[in-house]
Short mmCIF file of C-alpha atoms in Angstrom, two decimals:
data_model
loop_
_atom_site.label_atom_id
_atom_site.label_comp_id
_atom_site.label_asym_id
_atom_site.label_seq_id
_atom_site.Cartn_x
_atom_site.Cartn_y
_atom_site.Cartn_z
CA UNK C 891 5.12 0.31 28.61
CA UNK C 892 6.25 1.19 25.10
CA UNK C 893 6.86 4.82 24.19
CA UNK C 894 4.67 6.60 21.68
CA UNK C 895 6.28 8.58 18.89
CA UNK C 896 4.78 11.30 16.74
CA UNK C 897 5.89 11.77 13.17
CA UNK C 898 5.74 15.00 11.17
CA UNK C 899 3.76 15.31 7.97
CA UNK C 900 5.11 14.15 4.50
CA UNK C 901 4.24 16.43 1.65
CA UNK C 902 5.11 17.77 -1.76
CA UNK C 903 5.66 21.40 -2.67
CA UNK C 904 3.82 23.63 -2.21
CA UNK C 905 3.02 21.88 1.02
CA UNK C 906 1.08 21.70 4.19
CA UNK C 907 3.52 22.52 6.95
CA UNK C 908 3.58 20.97 10.41
CA UNK C 909 4.79 23.17 13.23
CA UNK C 910 4.03 24.05 16.84
CA UNK C 911 2.98 27.27 18.54
CA UNK C 912 3.82 30.30 16.45
CA UNK C 913 4.94 33.63 17.88
CA UNK C 914 2.71 36.61 17.12
CA UNK C 915 5.47 38.53 15.38
CA UNK C 916 9.02 37.58 14.52
CA UNK C 917 11.11 34.70 15.89
CA UNK C 918 14.79 34.55 16.98
CA UNK C 919 17.47 33.87 14.39
CA UNK C 920 18.68 30.27 14.19
CA UNK C 921 22.15 28.74 14.16
CA UNK C 922 22.68 25.61 12.03
CA UNK C 923 25.55 23.26 12.87
CA UNK C 924 26.36 20.17 10.77
CA UNK C 925 26.28 17.13 13.07
CA UNK C 926 26.91 14.20 10.70
CA UNK C 927 26.24 12.87 7.23
CA UNK C 928 25.64 9.48 5.62
CA UNK C 929 26.10 8.41 1.96
CA UNK C 930 22.90 7.49 0.05
CA UNK C 931 22.10 5.92 -3.32
CA UNK C 932 18.78 7.77 -3.72
CA UNK C 933 18.93 10.86 -5.91
CA UNK C 934 18.44 14.04 -3.91
CA UNK C 935 15.20 14.84 -5.79
CA UNK C 936 13.70 11.67 -4.31
CA UNK C 937 14.76 12.23 -0.69
CA UNK C 938 11.67 14.16 0.52
CA UNK C 939 9.36 11.46 1.84
CA UNK C 940 12.31 9.07 2.32
CA UNK C 941 13.67 10.62 5.55
CA UNK C 942 11.82 11.25 8.79
CA UNK C 943 12.87 12.78 12.12
CA UNK C 944 11.26 10.76 14.94
CA UNK C 945 12.07 12.40 18.26
CA UNK C 946 15.87 12.22 18.49
CA UNK C 947 16.14 9.57 15.77
CA UNK C 948 16.35 9.81 11.98
CA UNK C 949 14.71 7.14 9.80
CA UNK C 950 16.15 6.75 6.28
CA UNK C 951 14.73 4.69 3.39
CA UNK C 952 17.43 4.40 0.69
CA UNK C 953 17.47 2.86 -2.77
CA UNK C 954 14.74 1.42 -5.00
CA UNK C 955 13.74 -2.20 -5.62
CA UNK C 956 14.76 -5.35 -3.75
CA UNK C 957 18.55 -5.06 -4.15
CA UNK C 958 21.00 -2.50 -2.75
CA UNK C 959 18.30 -1.02 -0.52
CA UNK C 960 17.96 -0.38 3.19
CA UNK C 961 15.82 1.11 5.93
CA UNK C 962 17.99 2.43 8.77
CA UNK C 963 17.53 4.29 12.04
CA UNK C 964 20.23 6.67 13.30
CA UNK C 965 20.78 8.64 16.49
CA UNK C 966 20.14 12.26 15.48
CA UNK C 967 22.88 13.66 17.74
CA UNK C 968 25.87 11.64 16.51
CA UNK C 969 24.71 9.53 13.55
CA UNK C 970 25.25 6.21 15.36
CA UNK C 971 23.22 3.50 13.64
CA UNK C 972 20.53 2.08 15.93
CA UNK C 973 19.25 -0.62 13.54
CA UNK C 974 19.14 -1.45 9.84
CA UNK C 975 17.11 -3.69 7.53
CA UNK C 976 18.66 -4.29 4.11
CA UNK C 977 18.64 -6.68 1.15
CA UNK C 978 21.49 -8.79 2.59
CA UNK C 979 19.19 -10.91 4.74
CA UNK C 980 15.59 -12.06 4.84
CA UNK C 981 13.11 -10.89 7.45
CA UNK C 982 11.20 -13.43 9.51
CA UNK C 983 7.74 -11.83 9.74
CA UNK C 984 4.95 -13.14 12.02
CA UNK C 985 2.13 -14.67 9.97
CA UNK C 986 4.01 -14.29 6.68
CA UNK C 987 7.37 -16.08 6.96
CA UNK C 988 10.65 -15.20 5.26
CA UNK C 989 10.48 -12.11 3.05
CA UNK C 990 12.77 -9.40 1.70
CA UNK C 991 12.73 -5.63 1.98
CA UNK C 992 11.46 -3.87 -1.15
CA UNK C 993 11.69 -0.10 -1.52
CA UNK C 994 9.01 1.04 -3.96
CA UNK C 995 8.52 4.42 -5.59
CA UNK C 996 10.67 7.38 -6.57
CA UNK C 997 14.42 6.90 -6.56
CA UNK C 998 15.76 5.06 -9.58
CA UNK C 999 12.86 6.16 -11.78
CA UNK C 1000 11.96 9.84 -11.95
CA UNK C 1001 8.84 11.29 -13.58
CA UNK C 1002 6.60 14.22 -12.60
CA UNK C 1003 3.60 11.99 -13.32
CA UNK C 1004 4.73 8.89 -11.41
CA UNK C 1005 1.77 7.30 -9.66
CA UNK C 1006 3.58 6.12 -6.56
CA UNK C 1007 4.26 8.63 -3.81
CA UNK C 1008 5.65 6.46 -1.00
CA UNK C 1009 5.70 7.81 2.52
CA UNK C 1010 7.83 7.10 5.57
CA UNK C 1011 5.62 7.52 8.62
CA UNK C 1012 5.00 6.00 12.03
CA UNK C 1013 1.70 5.06 13.66
CA UNK C 1014 2.66 5.03 17.33
CA UNK C 1015 5.61 2.64 17.62
CA UNK C 1016 4.99 1.00 14.23
CA UNK C 1017 6.91 1.84 11.04
CA UNK C 1018 5.24 0.13 8.01
CA UNK C 1019 7.52 -0.86 5.11
CA UNK C 1020 7.09 -2.84 1.87
CA UNK C 1021 8.26 -6.42 1.28
CA UNK C 1022 8.44 -9.04 -1.50
CA UNK C 1023 8.68 -12.82 -1.16
CA UNK C 1024 11.80 -12.96 -3.36
CA UNK C 1025 13.76 -10.99 -5.95
CA UNK C 1026 12.01 -12.43 -9.02
CA UNK C 1027 10.22 -10.14 -11.46
CA UNK C 1028 6.98 -11.86 -10.47
CA UNK C 1029 6.46 -12.34 -6.74
CA UNK C 1030 3.99 -11.85 -3.93
CA UNK C 1031 4.26 -8.63 -1.91
CA UNK C 1032 2.87 -6.83 1.11
CA UNK C 1033 3.57 -4.69 4.17
CA UNK C 1034 5.47 -5.46 7.37
CA UNK C 1035 5.05 -3.35 10.51
CA UNK C 1036 8.32 -3.03 12.43
CA UNK C 1037 9.03 -1.59 15.86
CA UNK C 1038 10.52 1.84 15.16
CA UNK C 1039 12.83 1.56 18.20
CA UNK C 1040 14.64 -1.69 17.26
CA UNK C 1041 13.54 -2.65 13.71
CA UNK C 1042 11.90 -5.89 14.93
CA UNK C 1043 9.03 -7.18 12.71
CA UNK C 1044 5.73 -7.06 14.65
CA UNK C 1045 3.19 -8.08 11.99
CA UNK C 1046 2.94 -8.77 8.27
CA UNK C 1047 0.19 -8.53 5.65
CA UNK C 1048 0.52 -10.20 2.23
CA UNK C 1049 -1.49 -7.94 -0.09
CA UNK C 1050 -0.57 -9.80 -3.31
CA UNK C 1051 -0.63 -13.55 -2.71
CA UNK C 1052 0.18 -14.77 -6.25
CA UNK C 1053 3.30 -14.25 -8.33
CA UNK C 1054 2.79 -10.81 -9.88
CA UNK C 1055 4.69 -7.84 -11.30
CA UNK C 1056 2.55 -5.56 -9.12
CA UNK C 1057 4.05 -4.25 -5.88
CA UNK C 1058 2.62 -3.03 -2.58
CA UNK C 1059 3.69 0.30 -1.14
CA UNK C 1060 2.80 2.49 1.84
CA UNK C 1061 1.17 5.69 0.57
CA UNK C 1062 -0.21 7.17 3.82
CA UNK C 1063 -0.20 6.79 7.59
CA UNK C 1064 -3.15 8.30 9.45
CA UNK C 1065 -3.31 7.92 13.22
CA UNK C 1066 -3.90 4.18 13.69
CA UNK C 1067 -4.27 3.28 9.99
CA UNK C 1068 -1.81 2.43 7.21
CA UNK C 1069 -2.81 2.87 3.55
CA UNK C 1070 -1.12 0.46 1.13
CA UNK C 1071 -1.64 0.77 -2.63
CA UNK C 1072 -1.07 -2.17 -4.99
CA UNK C 1073 -0.08 -1.25 -8.55
CA UNK C 1074 2.75 -1.43 -11.07
CA UNK C 1075 6.08 -0.81 -9.28
CA UNK C 1076 7.41 2.33 -10.96
CA UNK C 1077 4.94 3.13 -13.72
CA UNK C 1078 4.41 6.78 -14.74
CA UNK C 1079 0.99 8.38 -15.20
CA UNK C 1080 -2.26 7.01 -13.87
CA UNK C 1081 -2.36 3.24 -14.34
CA UNK C 1082 -4.14 1.47 -17.17
CA UNK C 1083 -4.95 -1.33 -14.73
CA UNK C 1084 -7.13 -0.45 -11.77
CA UNK C 1085 -5.02 -0.22 -8.62
CA UNK C 1086 -6.26 -1.38 -5.23
CA UNK C 1087 -5.75 0.41 -1.92
CA UNK C 1088 -5.99 -1.39 1.42
CA UNK C 1089 -6.40 0.14 4.87
CA UNK C 1090 -4.61 -1.81 7.63
CA UNK C 1091 -4.81 -1.45 11.40
CA UNK C 1092 -1.38 -0.13 12.34
CA UNK C 1093 -1.21 -2.05 15.60
CA UNK C 1094 -2.08 -5.52 14.29
CA UNK C 1095 -1.85 -5.41 10.48
CA UNK C 1096 -5.53 -6.47 10.22
CA UNK C 1097 -7.34 -5.36 7.06
CA UNK C 1098 -10.00 -2.71 7.76
CA UNK C 1099 -11.26 -2.07 4.22
CA UNK C 1100 -10.12 -2.04 0.61
CA UNK C 1101 -11.03 -0.01 -2.46
CA UNK C 1102 -10.81 -1.18 -6.07
CA UNK C 1103 -9.87 1.63 -8.43
CA UNK C 1104 -8.56 3.68 -5.52
CA UNK C 1105 -5.12 5.23 -4.95
CA UNK C 1106 -4.05 6.32 -1.47
CA UNK C 1107 -2.64 9.86 -1.42
CA UNK C 1108 -2.27 11.07 2.17
CA UNK C 1109 -3.52 10.79 5.74
CA UNK C 1110 -3.78 12.82 8.92
CA UNK C 1111 -5.46 12.11 12.25
CA UNK C 1112 -8.26 9.64 11.56
CA UNK C 1113 -8.83 10.70 7.94
CA UNK C 1114 -7.27 9.73 4.60
CA UNK C 1115 -7.21 11.33 1.15
CA UNK C 1116 -7.58 9.07 -1.89
CA UNK C 1117 -8.21 9.32 -5.62
CA UNK C 1118 -11.06 7.16 -6.98
CA UNK C 1119 -11.70 6.28 -10.61
CA UNK C 1120 -15.18 7.20 -11.86
CA UNK C 1121 -16.87 7.42 -15.27
CA UNK C 1122 -15.79 11.06 -15.38
CA UNK C 1123 -12.14 10.32 -14.53
CA UNK C 1124 -10.20 10.31 -11.26
CA UNK C 1125 -11.71 12.32 -8.42
CA UNK C 1126 -10.30 13.09 -4.96
CA UNK C 1127 -12.07 11.90 -1.82
CA UNK C 1128 -11.68 12.42 1.91
CA UNK C 1129 -12.56 9.25 3.85
CA UNK C 1130 -12.80 8.07 7.43
CA UNK C 1131 -9.53 6.19 7.91
CA UNK C 1132 -10.92 3.16 9.76
CA UNK C 1133 -14.24 2.65 7.96
CA UNK C 1134 -13.45 3.99 4.48
CA UNK C 1135 -16.69 6.01 4.50
CA UNK C 1136 -16.43 9.10 2.22
CA UNK C 1137 -16.71 12.49 3.91
CA UNK C 1138 -16.15 14.60 0.81
CA UNK C 1139 -15.87 13.93 -2.93
CA UNK C 1140 -14.38 16.52 -5.26
CA UNK C 1141 -16.29 17.83 -8.28
CA UNK C 1142 -13.19 18.39 -10.41
CA UNK C 1143 -11.35 15.44 -12.04
CA UNK C 1144 -7.61 15.19 -11.48
CA UNK C 1145 -4.94 13.78 -13.79
CA UNK C 1146 -2.18 12.79 -11.40
CA UNK C 1147 -1.01 12.58 -7.79
CA UNK C 1148 1.01 15.79 -8.10
CA UNK C 1149 -2.32 17.65 -7.97
CA UNK C 1150 -2.65 16.63 -4.34
CA UNK C 1151 -0.89 19.65 -2.86
CA UNK C 1152 -0.64 18.64 0.79
CA UNK C 1153 -2.36 17.23 3.88
CA UNK C 1154 -1.80 17.97 7.57
CA UNK C 1155 -3.47 19.60 10.59
CA UNK C 1156 -6.94 18.20 9.76
CA UNK C 1157 -6.90 19.88 6.33
CA UNK C 1158 -6.03 18.95 2.77
CA UNK C 1159 -5.30 21.13 -0.28
CA UNK C 1160 -6.12 19.77 -3.76
CA UNK C 1161 -5.77 21.59 -7.06
CA UNK C 1162 -6.56 20.99 -10.72
CA UNK C 1163 -3.71 20.59 -13.17
CA UNK C 1164 -3.95 24.18 -14.41
CA UNK C 1165 -4.10 25.44 -10.76
CA UNK C 1166 -7.25 27.42 -11.55
CA UNK C 1167 -9.43 25.45 -9.12
CA UNK C 1168 -8.23 24.70 -5.59
CA UNK C 1169 -10.16 22.89 -2.87
CA UNK C 1170 -9.29 23.20 0.83
CA UNK C 1171 -11.16 20.58 2.85
CA UNK C 1172 -11.33 20.02 6.59
CA UNK C 1173 -10.70 16.30 6.96
CA UNK C 1174 -12.73 15.53 10.09
CA UNK C 1175 -15.93 17.14 8.76
CA UNK C 1176 -15.59 17.17 4.97
CA UNK C 1177 -16.39 20.89 4.87
CA UNK C 1178 -14.70 23.20 2.35
CA UNK C 1179 -12.97 26.44 3.30
CA UNK C 1180 -13.04 29.68 1.37
CA UNK C 1181 -9.79 31.55 0.78
CA UNK C 1182 -8.33 34.22 -1.45
CA UNK C 1183 -5.06 33.57 -3.24
CA UNK C 1184 -3.65 33.60 -6.77
CA UNK C 1185 -2.07 30.15 -6.37
CA UNK C 1186 -2.70 27.04 -4.24
CA UNK C 1187 -1.53 27.91 -0.72
CA UNK C 1188 0.30 25.74 1.77
CA UNK C 1189 -0.73 25.26 5.39
CA UNK C 1190 1.25 25.91 8.52
CA UNK C 1191 -0.01 23.54 11.20
CA UNK C 1192 0.54 25.97 14.03
CA UNK C 1193 -1.99 26.42 16.80
CA UNK C 1194 -4.26 27.48 15.16
CA UNK C 1195 -3.17 26.37 11.65
CA UNK C 1196 -2.63 28.97 8.95
CA UNK C 1197 -2.65 29.19 5.19
CA UNK C 1198 0.67 30.49 3.91
CA UNK C 1199 1.54 31.52 0.36
CA UNK C 1200 3.70 33.73 -1.81
CA UNK C 1201 2.09 34.48 -5.14
CA UNK C 1202 5.05 36.22 -6.73
CA UNK C 1203 4.24 38.53 -9.62
CA UNK C 1204 0.55 38.89 -8.69
CA UNK C 1205 1.54 40.38 -5.35
CA UNK C 1206 4.16 42.74 -6.75
CA UNK C 1207 1.33 44.73 -8.33
CA UNK C 1208 -0.08 45.24 -4.82
CA UNK C 1209 3.20 46.16 -3.18
CA UNK C 1210 6.71 44.84 -2.49
CA UNK C 1211 5.68 42.14 -0.01
CA UNK C 1212 4.02 38.93 -1.11
CA UNK C 1213 4.37 36.60 1.87
CA UNK C 1214 0.88 36.14 3.35
CA UNK C 1215 -0.54 34.12 6.24
CA UNK C 1216 -4.18 33.51 7.02
CA UNK C 1217 -5.43 31.84 10.20
CA UNK C 1218 -7.77 28.89 9.63
CA UNK C 1219 -10.59 28.36 9.36
CA UNK C 1220 -11.89 31.93 9.00
CA UNK C 1221 -9.06 34.29 9.87
CA UNK C 1222 -8.18 37.39 7.86
CA UNK C 1223 -5.05 37.42 5.66
CA UNK C 1224 -2.02 39.10 7.19
CA UNK C 1225 0.57 40.37 4.74
CA UNK C 1226 4.19 39.87 5.66
CA UNK C 1227 6.56 42.83 5.73
CA UNK C 1228 9.91 41.10 5.24
CA UNK C 1229 9.61 39.29 1.91
CA UNK C 1230 12.78 39.98 -0.12
CA UNK C 1231 11.79 41.47 -3.46
CA UNK C 1232 12.52 39.19 -6.39
CA UNK C 1233 12.17 35.93 -4.44
CA UNK C 1234 9.25 33.50 -4.18
CA UNK C 1235 8.95 31.32 -1.09
CA UNK C 1236 7.82 27.68 -1.29
CA UNK C 1237 6.80 26.40 2.15
CA UNK C 1238 7.84 22.81 2.85
CA UNK C 1239 7.79 22.06 6.59
CA UNK C 1240 7.51 23.86 9.88
CA UNK C 1241 8.76 23.54 13.44
CA UNK C 1242 7.98 25.80 16.38
CA UNK C 1243 7.56 29.40 15.15
CA UNK C 1244 9.54 28.70 11.95
CA UNK C 1245 8.43 27.84 8.44
CA UNK C 1246 11.06 25.93 6.48
CA UNK C 1247 11.14 26.01 2.71
CA UNK C 1248 12.93 27.36 -0.31
CA UNK C 1249 13.41 30.84 -1.73
CA UNK C 1250 13.57 30.80 -5.53
CA UNK C 1251 14.71 33.67 -7.72
CA UNK C 1252 12.39 35.29 -10.26
CA UNK C 1253 12.78 37.58 -13.27
CA UNK C 1254 12.82 40.50 -10.84
CA UNK C 1255 15.60 38.94 -8.79
CA UNK C 1256 18.75 40.86 -8.06
CA UNK C 1257 19.81 42.24 -4.70
CA UNK C 1258 18.57 39.23 -2.69
CA UNK C 1259 19.93 36.36 -4.76
CA UNK C 1260 22.12 35.39 -1.80
CA UNK C 1261 18.97 34.20 0.03
CA UNK C 1262 17.95 31.71 -2.68
CA UNK C 1263 17.94 28.15 -1.35
CA UNK C 1264 16.70 26.17 1.65
CA UNK C 1265 16.00 28.53 4.54
CA UNK C 1266 13.85 29.15 7.63
CA UNK C 1267 11.53 32.18 7.85
CA UNK C 1268 9.12 33.40 10.52
CA UNK C 1269 5.41 34.06 9.92
CA UNK C 1270 6.16 37.47 8.41
CA UNK C 1271 8.48 35.91 5.83
CA UNK C 1272 11.64 37.32 7.43
CA UNK C 1273 14.69 35.01 6.91
CA UNK C 1274 15.72 33.45 10.23
CA UNK C 1275 18.55 31.07 9.23
CA UNK C 1276 21.48 30.89 6.87
CA UNK C 1277 20.48 29.85 3.37
CA UNK C 1278 21.70 26.59 1.83
CA UNK C 1279 21.84 26.73 -1.98
CA UNK C 1280 21.41 23.38 -3.71
CA UNK C 1281 20.30 21.54 -0.56
CA UNK C 1282 17.03 19.58 -0.67
CA UNK C 1283 14.98 19.82 2.53
CA UNK C 1284 14.10 16.26 3.57
CA UNK C 1285 12.61 16.83 7.06
CA UNK C 1286 12.89 19.08 10.09
CA UNK C 1287 11.95 19.26 13.78
CA UNK C 1288 12.59 21.96 16.36
CA UNK C 1289 16.03 20.43 17.09
CA UNK C 1290 17.12 18.73 13.87
CA UNK C 1291 17.27 19.65 10.18
CA UNK C 1292 17.84 16.98 7.51
CA UNK C 1293 18.93 18.04 4.04
CA UNK C 1294 19.98 16.11 0.96
CA UNK C 1295 23.06 17.00 -1.02
CA UNK C 1296 24.73 15.20 -3.92
CA UNK C 1297 25.47 11.68 -2.70
CA UNK C 1298 24.58 12.05 0.97
CA UNK C 1299 22.13 13.10 3.65
CA UNK C 1300 23.29 15.64 6.24
CA UNK C 1301 21.78 16.18 9.70
CA UNK C 1302 22.19 19.62 11.26
CA UNK C 1303 21.64 20.72 14.85
CA UNK C 1304 19.28 23.73 15.26
CA UNK C 1305 19.78 26.19 18.11
CA UNK C 1306 18.56 29.78 18.58
CA UNK C 1307 21.24 32.47 18.45
CA UNK C 1308 21.82 34.41 21.64
CA UNK C 1309 20.00 37.76 21.57
#
């Protein structure tokens, strides 16, 4: 019997945060110990979404295009490579034939408005990755599902059958479904040509449904979040992952994928470009939640999940502490008592009772500048780990922290300090 693996959520800041049971008050301080590092070609700004902790393994997607790229799996404890797929050899894929790995999305090309937001995520034992038939500018492309334990191709789906400059990329993994969006490979802004998004069964690669003029944004459980072109512009939708049936359609048009704030724990947060209108939607029901905040909040997927935000200047007028948590779906806001004055916290991920993110300095910054950087806090906002200035948080679990630094990815072991 094959093992099942569970992958944490992939998000952009401010983000929905995946974590386990959260302590009522504070949590023990953490010790971080560098375990190993590996050189990467991807710029550190592009590493979030390219690295995933899967149990005691680390999956890395490095590079952009069909040359000098790789997908590799490492042992989290010592960095020993378990398997690797790269551009040096072709893959023999069931039902498709010989193809080559193609890493699509952020990496070589950087733009805040880039359409593609690729994700690295597992559906059970399957890790879906992009492929092309060859290295020509015009080629067919699709998705191959590989066994996450050994990198062996299990199934393939050719989404673009003719020679084309379009590429196919994984944009979301939701339970048993993979979303693949076909569009220009690195183009900024929303596309002039209508993209197509396909939903594939993660176990077999069978097509479940497709949407013309649809861009896949995120997925969680058995729901997906997409953007659909309409006469009034692009509008967000929550859909059933396997049938494609809409559960909720937003009233406010959006201009780019960066307005999808985050998705995890059966909720999604979407915001207009000016951040004046924010929608929080429960994925399984399509119902909207009311909340009170001066900026789009993140979510901590604890049990139960919480909204978490730090609204900076707006909260200084109400007192020195701005870190706030609110239990979903109808809990009352609880104001943290340990937020360092002059710092704003941007939640990125969570694990156990800890929320991992980044403290950033503000105009009022001063005495607490030493805390600025990647750090863990508890639900009150109290710092619970050493800060790491200049490090980009790529992923985290209760045992392993992965950060990006100039030219390499570093894996750190997490242990609680003795009381």
